[in-house]
Amino acid sequence: MIQALRGTRDILPEEVGYWQLIEATVKEILGRAVYQEIRAPIFEQTDLFERGIGEATDVVGKEMYTFKDRGDRSLTLRPEGTAGVVRAYISNKLHAQGGVQRLWYTGPMFRYERPQAGRQRQFHQVGLELLGSDAPRADVEVIALATDILQTLGLKNLELDINSVGDNSDRANYREALVSYFEPYKDDLDRDSQARLTGNPLRILDSKDPQTQKIAQNAPKIIEHLSTESKKHFDTVLQLLTDLNIKYQINHCLVRGLDYYTHTAFEIKSDDLGAQATVCGGGRYDGLVGELGGPQTQAVGWAIGMERLVLLLQKLRSNPVNNPDLYIVSRGEVAEAQSLILAQKLRSAGLSVELDLSGSGLGKQFKRADRSGAVACLVLGDAEAENQTVNLKWLASGEQQAIAQADLLAMSRELESKETFGQKASLTDLLKTKIAKLKD
Ligand code: ATP
Ligand code: MG
């Protein structure tokens, strides 16, 4: 038997409600802030990620799915979303429209990692990018939207870690201070960090090795090496967060150790998850668009890991399910044929309708109707089919009433025309009231 690949998972119906809830929430919240969805390809030239993420990172160094296609080109399955979105922004000249571009995306990402809870080889992110603004308000807008999404989904124990990595010249100063600090500890650092001492000492700060972390605790802090202007940007960001009542803590070890990451870096964690606690990571990347061949463009963005978010939601609530409004049972040749026609008409009038296809006895069909979660069951036998009526049974009370199919359809259509987004749940309630009136 063929097995799914290691580090991949099937998202089955019993879980997919969480995914749909996240997607709907993201769409709603980002829609209100006028972000537009962008869909970029899942594979790109390898070079894009090497330049866009940086050769010195774990992602590029050891996690990419890179292969030659039949034309001998080196291609890579996207390990993250930003590089592709920025490439699309440049190749489609979105910058020529002037002003800011607010974009969001969602989809699968690929990294060759050791699979564990909340860490897979094919995983999913939802992310956003705000391109064309250097305002501290832009940084805070994107952070606020991330917290909105997570809080709307019901997460409570959120922690926002934030830092500034300054600009190129701030980092040049800081690098020197950092090297002189770490130099005496060189032999005690983990191997990767020893190598970074000459290349990219900032990244020693986010080493996951406990001993290195301990040494890094007392390292000089980057915010003490920021220019007046960079410091002002950071202070404004913090002030705006406070104004919005968003709690944060400054984490001096939080860095995005690449030349084109600038100023704000942040992560949102949840302590409900244990080891893999980071659900959202982001920051400002004023140098990236230029680095990838576009015009100098300031930008800021984040990505949320959806698997980790689903794990959190599973602790908080049951799988959101889509129960049908109505369940149709039928018995007899004419009635069965009519049941399909009625189901289709009710569906096009906006109701969700599950049709029992079994042809089994009514008793068995009623049992399935009960399990379906529908509000009401429509019963079609020979007599009903003949009279173009239906026997409507409210599943909660067991109460039944006969109703003309035409009346049921007319009411459903009328209700549908009044339906507005988000009121779907009350549709059947409205129908209930209407049908009750009919009886009087
Ligand atoms: P980590 O330190 O956990 O490896 P990262 O710094 O590599 O995270 P980012 O590149 O910032 O992660 O990606 C943003 C988010 O995507 C992470 O916070 C996490 O929620 C999620 N994520 C990253 N890698 C994976 C993976 N292999 N499987 C599932 N989710 C992931
Ligand atoms: Mg990682």
GROMACS .gro file of C-alpha atoms and ligand atoms in nm:
model
  472
    1MET     CA    1   0.000   0.000   0.000
    2ILE     CA    2   0.121   0.349  -0.078
    3GLN     CA    3   0.173   0.561   0.235
    4ALA     CA    4   0.161   0.937   0.266
    5LEU     CA    5   0.510   1.091   0.278
    6ARG     CA    6   0.677   1.152   0.613
    7GLY     CA    7   0.601   1.500   0.735
    8THR     CA    8   0.278   1.529   0.536
    9ARG     CA    9  -0.077   1.484   0.664
   10ASP     CA   10  -0.424   1.445   0.523
   11ILE     CA   11  -0.660   1.702   0.664
   12LEU     CA   12  -0.979   1.502   0.702
   13PRO     CA   13  -1.338   1.628   0.728
   14GLU     CA   14  -1.331   1.571   1.106
   15GLU     CA   15  -1.064   1.843   1.130
   16VAL     CA   16  -1.128   2.062   0.830
   17GLY     CA   17  -1.385   2.276   1.012
   18TYR     CA   18  -1.099   2.436   1.207
   19TRP     CA   19  -0.917   2.520   0.886
   20GLN     CA   20  -1.226   2.671   0.732
   21LEU     CA   21  -1.288   2.872   1.046
   22ILE     CA   22  -0.935   3.013   1.035
   23GLU     CA   23  -0.963   3.093   0.665
   24ALA     CA   24  -1.302   3.262   0.707
   25THR     CA   25  -1.178   3.465   1.005
   26VAL     CA   26  -0.864   3.577   0.821
   27LYS     CA   27  -1.064   3.674   0.514
   28GLU     CA   28  -1.311   3.872   0.718
   29ILE     CA   29  -1.059   4.057   0.935
   30LEU     CA   30  -0.809   4.131   0.659
   31GLY     CA   31  -1.093   4.222   0.423
   32ARG     CA   32  -1.205   4.491   0.666
   33ALA     CA   33  -0.853   4.634   0.663
   34VAL     CA   34  -0.866   4.621   0.280
   35TYR     CA   35  -0.594   4.362   0.223
   36GLN     CA   36  -0.626   4.178  -0.108
   37GLU     CA   37  -0.549   3.813  -0.156
   38ILE     CA   38  -0.261   3.722  -0.386
   39ARG     CA   39  -0.189   3.372  -0.516
   40ALA     CA   40   0.166   3.311  -0.624
   41PRO     CA   41   0.308   2.982  -0.758
   42ILE     CA   42   0.414   2.707  -0.521
   43PHE     CA   43   0.750   2.664  -0.694
   44GLU     CA   44   1.000   2.926  -0.806
   45GLN     CA   45   1.359   2.952  -0.922
   46THR     CA   46   1.587   2.839  -0.641
   47ASP     CA   47   1.777   3.164  -0.672
   48LEU     CA   48   1.473   3.362  -0.548
   49PHE     CA   49   1.481   3.193  -0.208
   50GLU     CA   50   1.859   3.192  -0.181
   51ARG     CA   51   1.859   3.568  -0.226
   52GLY     CA   52   1.524   3.637  -0.061
   53ILE     CA   53   1.572   3.436   0.256
   54GLY     CA   54   1.951   3.431   0.266
   55GLU     CA   55   2.204   3.152   0.222
   56ALA     CA   56   2.309   3.167   0.586
   57THR     CA   57   1.969   3.063   0.721
   58ASP     CA   58   1.856   2.714   0.825
   59VAL     CA   59   1.577   2.732   0.571
   60VAL     CA   60   1.808   2.781   0.273
   61GLY     CA   61   2.102   2.593   0.420
   62LYS     CA   62   1.926   2.268   0.502
   63GLU     CA   63   1.550   2.275   0.466
   64MET     CA   64   1.466   2.347   0.103
   65TYR     CA   65   1.307   2.103  -0.140
   66THR     CA   66   1.522   2.180  -0.441
   67PHE     CA   67   1.527   1.978  -0.761
   68LYS     CA   68   1.613   1.999  -1.128
   69ASP     CA   69   1.321   1.994  -1.371
   70ARG     CA   70   1.338   1.829  -1.712
   71GLY     CA   71   1.483   2.146  -1.858
   72ASP     CA   72   1.771   2.128  -1.609
   73ARG     CA   73   1.654   2.438  -1.418
   74SER     CA   74   1.699   2.443  -1.043
   75LEU     CA   75   1.355   2.485  -0.884
   76THR     CA   76   1.246   2.498  -0.520
   77LEU     CA   77   0.911   2.432  -0.353
   78ARG     CA   78   0.841   2.751  -0.160
   79PRO     CA   79   0.954   2.725   0.203
   80GLU     CA   80   0.771   3.050   0.292
   81GLY     CA   81   0.549   3.308   0.126
   82THR     CA   82   0.723   3.645   0.136
   83ALA     CA   83   0.985   3.587  -0.135
   84GLY     CA   84   0.721   3.477  -0.387
   85VAL     CA   85   0.488   3.767  -0.305
   86VAL     CA   86   0.775   4.016  -0.340
   87ARG     CA   87   0.877   3.853  -0.670
   88ALA     CA   88   0.516   3.886  -0.792
   89TYR     CA   89   0.506   4.248  -0.673
   90ILE     CA   90   0.814   4.323  -0.879
   91SER     CA   91   0.736   4.117  -1.191
   92ASN     CA   92   0.381   4.254  -1.214
   93LYS     CA   93   0.500   4.609  -1.137
   94LEU     CA   94   0.250   4.649  -0.857
   95HIS     CA   95   0.476   4.928  -0.727
   96ALA     CA   96   0.390   5.131  -1.039
   97GLN     CA   97   0.042   5.185  -0.893
   98GLY     CA   98   0.202   5.402  -0.626
   99GLY     CA   99   0.098   5.413  -0.262
  100VAL     CA  100   0.085   5.104  -0.047
  101GLN     CA  101  -0.006   4.750  -0.144
  102ARG     CA  102  -0.173   4.543   0.122
  103LEU     CA  103  -0.158   4.175   0.029
  104TRP     CA  104  -0.234   3.843   0.199
  105TYR     CA  105  -0.188   3.482   0.100
  106THR     CA  106  -0.243   3.133   0.226
  107GLY     CA  107  -0.126   2.791   0.116
  108PRO     CA  108   0.119   2.507   0.163
  109MET     CA  109   0.490   2.560   0.232
  110PHE     CA  110   0.764   2.298   0.220
  111ARG     CA  111   1.065   2.248   0.447
  112TYR     CA  112   1.276   1.939   0.494
  113GLU     CA  113   1.264   1.919   0.873
  114ARG     CA  114   1.235   1.652   1.138
  115PRO     CA  115   0.859   1.605   1.175
  116GLN     CA  116   0.702   1.642   1.521
  117ALA     CA  117   0.386   1.796   1.664
  118GLY     CA  118   0.338   2.132   1.494
  119ARG     CA  119   0.633   2.075   1.261
  120GLN     CA  120   0.586   1.916   0.922
  121ARG     CA  121   0.747   1.899   0.581
  122GLN     CA  122   0.438   2.023   0.406
  123PHE     CA  123   0.272   2.277   0.631
  124HIS     CA  124   0.048   2.577   0.578
  125GLN     CA  125   0.078   2.944   0.645
  126VAL     CA  126  -0.145   3.242   0.615
  127GLY     CA  127   0.053   3.562   0.582
  128LEU     CA  128   0.032   3.925   0.487
  129GLU     CA  129   0.265   4.186   0.341
  130LEU     CA  130   0.222   4.562   0.357
  131LEU     CA  131   0.447   4.713   0.090
  132GLY     CA  132   0.532   5.077   0.033
  133SER     CA  133   0.529   5.234   0.379
  134ASP     CA  134   0.801   5.307   0.633
  135ALA     CA  135   0.554   5.441   0.890
  136PRO     CA  136   0.563   5.287   1.238
  137ARG     CA  137   0.185   5.275   1.204
  138ALA     CA  138   0.231   5.013   0.930
  139ASP     CA  139   0.428   4.789   1.167
  140VAL     CA  140   0.160   4.824   1.430
  141GLU     CA  141  -0.128   4.777   1.187
  142VAL     CA  142   0.006   4.437   1.085
  143ILE     CA  143   0.074   4.333   1.445
  144ALA     CA  144  -0.274   4.445   1.548
  145LEU     CA  145  -0.430   4.244   1.266
  146ALA     CA  146  -0.242   3.931   1.372
  147THR     CA  147  -0.360   3.969   1.732
  148ASP     CA  148  -0.715   4.041   1.609
  149ILE     CA  149  -0.719   3.718   1.413
  150LEU     CA  150  -0.579   3.510   1.697
  151GLN     CA  151  -0.809   3.665   1.957
  152THR     CA  152  -1.119   3.639   1.738
  153LEU     CA  153  -1.043   3.270   1.705
  154GLY     CA  154  -1.050   3.252   2.083
  155LEU     CA  155  -0.681   3.234   2.182
  156LYS     CA  156  -0.619   3.402   2.512
  157ASN     CA  157  -0.269   3.334   2.636
  158LEU     CA  158  -0.085   3.531   2.370
  159GLU     CA  159   0.259   3.680   2.417
  160LEU     CA  160   0.401   3.934   2.177
  161ASP     CA  161   0.781   3.944   2.170
  162ILE     CA  162   0.929   4.240   1.990
  163ASN     CA  163   1.270   4.383   1.909
  164SER     CA  164   1.435   4.619   1.666
  165VAL     CA  165   1.723   4.508   1.447
  166GLY     CA  166   1.783   4.864   1.327
  167ASP     CA  167   1.912   4.943   0.980
  168ASN     CA  168   2.235   4.843   0.804
  169SER     CA  169   2.459   5.093   0.976
  170ASP     CA  170   2.311   5.023   1.321
  171ARG     CA  171   2.387   4.659   1.267
  172ALA     CA  172   2.742   4.724   1.150
  173ASN     CA  173   2.812   4.898   1.483
  174TYR     CA  174   2.635   4.634   1.678
  175ARG     CA  175   2.814   4.349   1.501
  176GLU     CA  176   3.148   4.474   1.629
  177ALA     CA  177   3.023   4.496   1.987
  178LEU     CA  178   2.875   4.149   1.959
  179VAL     CA  179   3.192   3.990   1.822
  180SER     CA  180   3.405   4.138   2.100
  181TYR     CA  181   3.156   4.007   2.354
  182PHE     CA  182   3.135   3.652   2.217
  183GLU     CA  183   3.503   3.613   2.124
  184PRO     CA  184   3.618   3.513   2.476
  185TYR     CA  185   3.338   3.250   2.494
  186LYS     CA  186   3.415   3.109   2.153
  187ASP     CA  187   3.491   2.753   2.269
  188ASP     CA  188   3.168   2.733   2.472
  189LEU     CA  189   2.940   2.823   2.182
  190ASP     CA  190   2.764   2.557   1.975
  191ARG     CA  191   2.919   2.475   1.640
  192ASP     CA  192   2.683   2.675   1.421
  193SER     CA  193   2.730   2.977   1.643
  194GLN     CA  194   3.110   2.949   1.628
  195ALA     CA  195   3.085   2.964   1.249
  196ARG     CA  196   2.850   3.262   1.270
  197LEU     CA  197   3.094   3.458   1.481
  198THR     CA  198   3.275   3.574   1.171
  199GLY     CA  199   2.985   3.564   0.921
  200ASN     CA  200   2.662   3.666   1.092
  201PRO     CA  201   2.706   3.710   1.469
  202LEU     CA  202   2.351   3.840   1.513
  203ARG     CA  203   2.215   3.496   1.448
  204ILE     CA  204   2.403   3.360   1.749
  205LEU     CA  205   2.135   3.538   1.950
  206ASP     CA  206   1.859   3.307   1.826
  207SER     CA  207   2.058   2.988   1.868
  208LYS     CA  208   1.850   2.709   2.023
  209ASP     CA  209   2.149   2.563   2.208
  210PRO     CA  210   2.095   2.612   2.586
  211GLN     CA  211   2.457   2.698   2.668
  212THR     CA  212   2.482   2.949   2.386
  213GLN     CA  213   2.150   3.096   2.497
  214LYS     CA  214   2.288   3.140   2.846
  215ILE     CA  215   2.593   3.324   2.717
  216ALA     CA  216   2.375   3.535   2.487
  217GLN     CA  217   2.166   3.650   2.784
  218ASN     CA  218   2.433   3.902   2.883
  219ALA     CA  219   2.536   4.006   2.534
  220PRO     CA  220   2.516   4.375   2.446
  221LYS     CA  221   2.168   4.470   2.332
  222ILE     CA  222   2.099   4.592   1.983
  223ILE     CA  223   1.861   4.863   2.099
  224GLU     CA  224   2.158   5.024   2.273
  225HIS     CA  225   2.325   5.052   1.931
  226LEU     CA  226   2.040   5.209   1.736
  227SER     CA  227   2.074   5.549   1.569
  228THR     CA  228   1.845   5.824   1.698
  229GLU     CA  229   1.619   5.771   1.399
  230SER     CA  230   1.595   5.393   1.438
  231LYS     CA  231   1.534   5.432   1.809
  232LYS     CA  232   1.256   5.677   1.734
  233HIS     CA  233   1.092   5.431   1.494
  234PHE     CA  234   1.104   5.158   1.759
  235ASP     CA  235   0.977   5.383   2.039
  236THR     CA  236   0.687   5.498   1.821
  237VAL     CA  237   0.596   5.138   1.745
  238LEU     CA  238   0.595   5.056   2.117
  239GLN     CA  239   0.389   5.365   2.199
  240LEU     CA  240   0.131   5.278   1.932
  241LEU     CA  241   0.107   4.924   2.067
  242THR     CA  242   0.039   5.067   2.411
  243ASP     CA  243  -0.223   5.302   2.263
  244LEU     CA  244  -0.396   5.000   2.113
  245ASN     CA  245  -0.376   4.810   2.441
  246ILE     CA  246  -0.154   4.543   2.290
  247LYS     CA  247   0.082   4.404   2.553
  248TYR     CA  248   0.436   4.322   2.448
  249GLN     CA  249   0.771   4.234   2.590
  250ILE     CA  250   1.102   4.337   2.440
  251ASN     CA  251   1.309   4.031   2.357
  252HIS     CA  252   1.668   4.137   2.295
  253CYS     CA  253   1.754   3.801   2.142
  254LEU     CA  254   1.483   3.817   1.876
  255VAL     CA  255   1.661   3.886   1.548
  256ARG     CA  256   1.610   3.836   1.182
  257GLY     CA  257   1.974   3.807   1.096
  258LEU     CA  258   1.962   3.913   0.733
  259ASP     CA  259   2.080   4.233   0.578
  260TYR     CA  260   1.745   4.328   0.435
  261TYR     CA  261   1.547   4.279   0.755
  262THR     CA  262   1.522   4.613   0.929
  263HIS     CA  263   1.378   4.768   1.243
  264THR     CA  264   1.082   4.580   1.391
  265ALA     CA  265   1.101   4.204   1.441
  266PHE     CA  266   0.827   4.021   1.632
  267GLU     CA  267   0.682   3.686   1.724
  268ILE     CA  268   0.353   3.590   1.879
  269LYS     CA  269   0.357   3.288   2.105
  270SER     CA  270   0.098   3.094   2.292
  271ASP     CA  271   0.194   2.906   2.606
  272ASP     CA  272  -0.092   2.661   2.551
  273LEU     CA  273   0.116   2.462   2.308
  274GLY     CA  274   0.428   2.363   2.496
  275ALA     CA  275   0.751   2.335   2.301
  276GLN     CA  276   0.655   2.473   1.960
  277ALA     CA  277   0.487   2.780   2.090
  278THR     CA  278   0.540   3.032   1.813
  279VAL     CA  279   0.232   3.074   1.596
  280CYS     CA  280   0.323   3.397   1.418
  281GLY     CA  281   0.653   3.550   1.307
  282GLY     CA  282   0.712   3.872   1.121
  283GLY     CA  283   0.888   4.199   1.083
  284ARG     CA  284   1.001   4.479   0.862
  285TYR     CA  285   1.212   4.409   0.554
  286ASP     CA  286   1.293   4.743   0.393
  287GLY     CA  287   1.578   4.600   0.186
  288LEU     CA  288   1.417   4.294   0.028
  289VAL     CA  289   1.234   4.443  -0.271
  290GLY     CA  290   1.553   4.623  -0.373
  291GLU     CA  291   1.762   4.312  -0.317
  292LEU     CA  292   1.536   4.116  -0.552
  293GLY     CA  293   1.569   4.374  -0.828
  294GLY     CA  294   1.271   4.601  -0.761
  295PRO     CA  295   1.270   4.967  -0.665
  296GLN     CA  296   1.365   5.050  -0.305
  297THR     CA  297   1.041   4.973  -0.117
  298GLN     CA  298   0.982   4.960   0.256
  299ALA     CA  299   0.768   4.672   0.371
  300VAL     CA  300   0.649   4.478   0.673
  301GLY     CA  301   0.465   4.147   0.710
  302TRP     CA  302   0.406   3.827   0.905
  303ALA     CA  303   0.315   3.462   0.867
  304ILE     CA  304   0.100   3.246   1.090
  305GLY     CA  305   0.161   2.870   1.101
  306MET     CA  306  -0.178   2.710   1.053
  307GLU     CA  307  -0.101   2.362   1.189
  308ARG     CA  308   0.004   2.513   1.521
  309LEU     CA  309  -0.304   2.731   1.525
  310VAL     CA  310  -0.527   2.429   1.460
  311LEU     CA  311  -0.358   2.242   1.748
  312LEU     CA  312  -0.438   2.536   1.974
  313LEU     CA  313  -0.798   2.562   1.857
  314GLN     CA  314  -0.852   2.191   1.912
  315LYS     CA  315  -0.782   2.253   2.279
  316LEU     CA  316  -1.033   2.535   2.290
  317ARG     CA  317  -1.336   2.411   2.103
  318SER     CA  318  -1.492   2.125   1.909
  319ASN     CA  319  -1.461   2.097   1.533
  320PRO     CA  320  -1.695   2.355   1.381
  321VAL     CA  321  -1.937   2.149   1.171
  322ASN     CA  322  -2.166   2.241   0.889
  323ASN     CA  323  -2.494   2.072   0.972
  324PRO     CA  324  -2.755   2.065   0.698
  325ASP     CA  325  -3.070   2.272   0.741
  326LEU     CA  326  -3.291   1.995   0.609
  327TYR     CA  327  -3.268   1.618   0.560
  328ILE     CA  328  -3.491   1.454   0.302
  329VAL     CA  329  -3.612   1.098   0.337
  330SER     CA  330  -3.827   0.930   0.074
  331ARG     CA  331  -3.988   0.597  -0.002
  332GLY     CA  332  -4.131   0.473  -0.331
  333GLU     CA  333  -4.025   0.525  -0.692
  334VAL     CA  334  -4.214   0.846  -0.764
  335ALA     CA  335  -4.133   0.998  -0.426
  336GLU     CA  336  -3.763   0.918  -0.462
  337ALA     CA  337  -3.745   1.085  -0.801
  338GLN     CA  338  -3.931   1.386  -0.664
  339SER     CA  339  -3.703   1.405  -0.360
  340LEU     CA  340  -3.402   1.483  -0.578
  341ILE     CA  341  -3.588   1.756  -0.764
  342LEU     CA  342  -3.706   1.908  -0.435
  343ALA     CA  343  -3.356   1.889  -0.288
  344GLN     CA  344  -3.209   2.075  -0.586
  345LYS     CA  345  -3.479   2.344  -0.574
  346LEU     CA  346  -3.433   2.400  -0.200
  347ARG     CA  347  -3.055   2.413  -0.243
  348SER     CA  348  -3.083   2.678  -0.510
  349ALA     CA  349  -3.311   2.869  -0.274
  350GLY     CA  350  -3.020   2.884  -0.031
  351LEU     CA  351  -3.083   2.599   0.212
  352SER     CA  352  -2.837   2.320   0.277
  353VAL     CA  353  -3.010   1.995   0.214
  354GLU     CA  354  -2.890   1.640   0.264
  355LEU     CA  355  -3.067   1.378   0.056
  356ASP     CA  356  -3.094   1.021   0.184
  357LEU     CA  357  -2.996   0.798  -0.108
  358SER     CA  358  -3.021   0.463   0.066
  359GLY     CA  359  -3.363   0.345  -0.048
  360SER     CA  360  -3.388   0.167   0.288
  361GLY     CA  361  -3.690   0.159   0.518
  362LEU     CA  362  -3.816   0.490   0.661
  363GLY     CA  363  -3.713   0.392   1.013
  364LYS     CA  364  -3.346   0.368   0.915
  365GLN     CA  365  -3.369   0.690   0.717
  366PHE     CA  366  -3.515   0.871   1.019
  367LYS     CA  367  -3.225   0.754   1.233
  368ARG     CA  368  -2.981   0.902   0.986
  369ALA     CA  369  -3.185   1.222   0.978
  370ASP     CA  370  -3.147   1.248   1.356
  371ARG     CA  371  -2.773   1.199   1.335
  372SER     CA  372  -2.732   1.451   1.051
  373GLY     CA  373  -2.775   1.750   1.280
  374ALA     CA  374  -3.046   1.892   1.051
  375VAL     CA  375  -3.316   2.110   1.200
  376ALA     CA  376  -3.596   1.941   1.015
  377CYS     CA  377  -3.659   1.631   0.811
  378LEU     CA  378  -3.876   1.629   0.500
  379VAL     CA  379  -4.066   1.310   0.442
  380LEU     CA  380  -4.183   1.215   0.095
  381GLY     CA  381  -4.397   0.905   0.048
  382ASP     CA  382  -4.631   0.812  -0.235
  383ALA     CA  383  -4.917   1.021  -0.096
  384GLU     CA  384  -4.704   1.334  -0.057
  385ALA     CA  385  -4.552   1.286  -0.403
  386GLU     CA  386  -4.898   1.260  -0.553
  387ASN     CA  387  -5.019   1.581  -0.382
  388GLN     CA  388  -4.692   1.771  -0.429
  389THR     CA  389  -4.669   1.814  -0.054
  390VAL     CA  390  -4.414   1.710   0.200
  391ASN     CA  391  -4.439   1.602   0.560
  392LEU     CA  392  -4.211   1.827   0.764
  393LYS     CA  393  -4.083   1.687   1.091
  394TRP     CA  394  -3.899   1.913   1.340
  395LEU     CA  395  -3.626   1.687   1.466
  396ALA     CA  396  -3.590   1.840   1.810
  397SER     CA  397  -3.957   1.810   1.908
  398GLY     CA  398  -4.073   1.535   1.674
  399GLU     CA  399  -4.365   1.760   1.579
  400GLN     CA  400  -4.491   1.710   1.223
  401GLN     CA  401  -4.692   1.909   0.975
  402ALA     CA  402  -4.789   1.876   0.610
  403ILE     CA  403  -4.686   2.157   0.382
  404ALA     CA  404  -4.712   2.217   0.008
  405GLN     CA  405  -4.376   2.190  -0.166
  406ALA     CA  406  -4.449   2.514  -0.351
  407ASP     CA  407  -4.508   2.699  -0.021
  408LEU     CA  408  -4.186   2.567   0.128
  409LEU     CA  409  -3.992   2.678  -0.178
  410ALA     CA  410  -4.155   3.020  -0.189
  411MET     CA  411  -4.070   3.081   0.177
  412SER     CA  412  -3.713   2.964   0.132
  413ARG     CA  413  -3.659   3.194  -0.166
  414GLU     CA  414  -3.804   3.489   0.017
  415LEU     CA  415  -3.577   3.424   0.313
  416GLU     CA  416  -3.275   3.382   0.090
  417SER     CA  417  -3.327   3.723  -0.065
  418LYS     CA  418  -3.310   3.870   0.285
  419GLU     CA  419  -3.013   3.668   0.395
  420THR     CA  420  -2.701   3.867   0.468
  421PHE     CA  421  -2.351   3.744   0.541
  422GLY     CA  422  -2.313   3.568   0.872
  423GLN     CA  423  -2.685   3.515   0.931
  424LYS     CA  424  -2.700   3.169   0.784
  425ALA     CA  425  -2.762   3.011   1.122
  426SER     CA  426  -3.080   3.208   1.177
  427LEU     CA  427  -3.219   3.117   0.836
  428THR     CA  428  -3.376   2.797   0.958
  429ASP     CA  429  -3.512   2.980   1.263
  430LEU     CA  430  -3.683   3.226   1.031
  431LEU     CA  431  -3.817   2.940   0.829
  432LYS     CA  432  -3.947   2.783   1.145
  433THR     CA  433  -4.139   3.094   1.243
  434LYS     CA  434  -4.282   3.125   0.896
  435ILE     CA  435  -4.395   2.768   0.883
  436ALA     CA  436  -4.545   2.795   1.229
  437LYS     CA  437  -4.748   3.096   1.108
  438LEU     CA  438  -4.872   2.895   0.812
  439LYS     CA  439  -5.028   2.650   1.054
  440ASP     CA  440  -5.240   2.913   1.230
  441ATP     P1  441   1.071   2.763   1.411
  441ATP     O1  442   1.167   2.840   1.491
  441ATP     O2  443   0.958   2.703   1.489
  441ATP     O3  444   1.134   2.666   1.315
  441ATP     P2  445   1.061   2.954   1.201
  441ATP     O4  446   1.134   3.072   1.250
  441ATP     O5  447   1.130   2.860   1.109
  441ATP     O6  448   0.995   2.873   1.321
  441ATP     P3  449   0.895   3.118   1.032
  441ATP     O7  450   0.978   3.095   0.912
  441ATP     O8  451   0.900   3.249   1.099
  441ATP     O9  452   0.923   3.001   1.138
  441ATP    O10  453   0.743   3.081   0.995
  441ATP     C1  454   0.630   3.140   1.059
  441ATP     C2  455   0.545   3.037   1.130
  441ATP    O11  456   0.522   2.923   1.048
  441ATP     C3  457   0.609   2.976   1.253
  441ATP    O12  458   0.592   3.060   1.363
  441ATP     C4  459   0.535   2.846   1.269
  441ATP    O13  460   0.411   2.869   1.332
  441ATP     C5  461   0.510   2.805   1.127
  441ATP     N1  462   0.606   2.702   1.083
  441ATP     C6  463   0.735   2.718   1.046
  441ATP     N2  464   0.791   2.601   1.010
  441ATP     C7  465   0.694   2.506   1.024
  441ATP     C8  466   0.687   2.364   1.002
  441ATP     N3  467   0.790   2.296   0.955
  441ATP     N4  468   0.571   2.301   1.028
  441ATP     C9  469   0.463   2.368   1.075
  441ATP     N5  470   0.463   2.502   1.097
  441ATP    C10  471   0.576   2.570   1.072
  442MG      MG  472   1.228   2.677   1.138
   0.00000   0.00000   0.00000
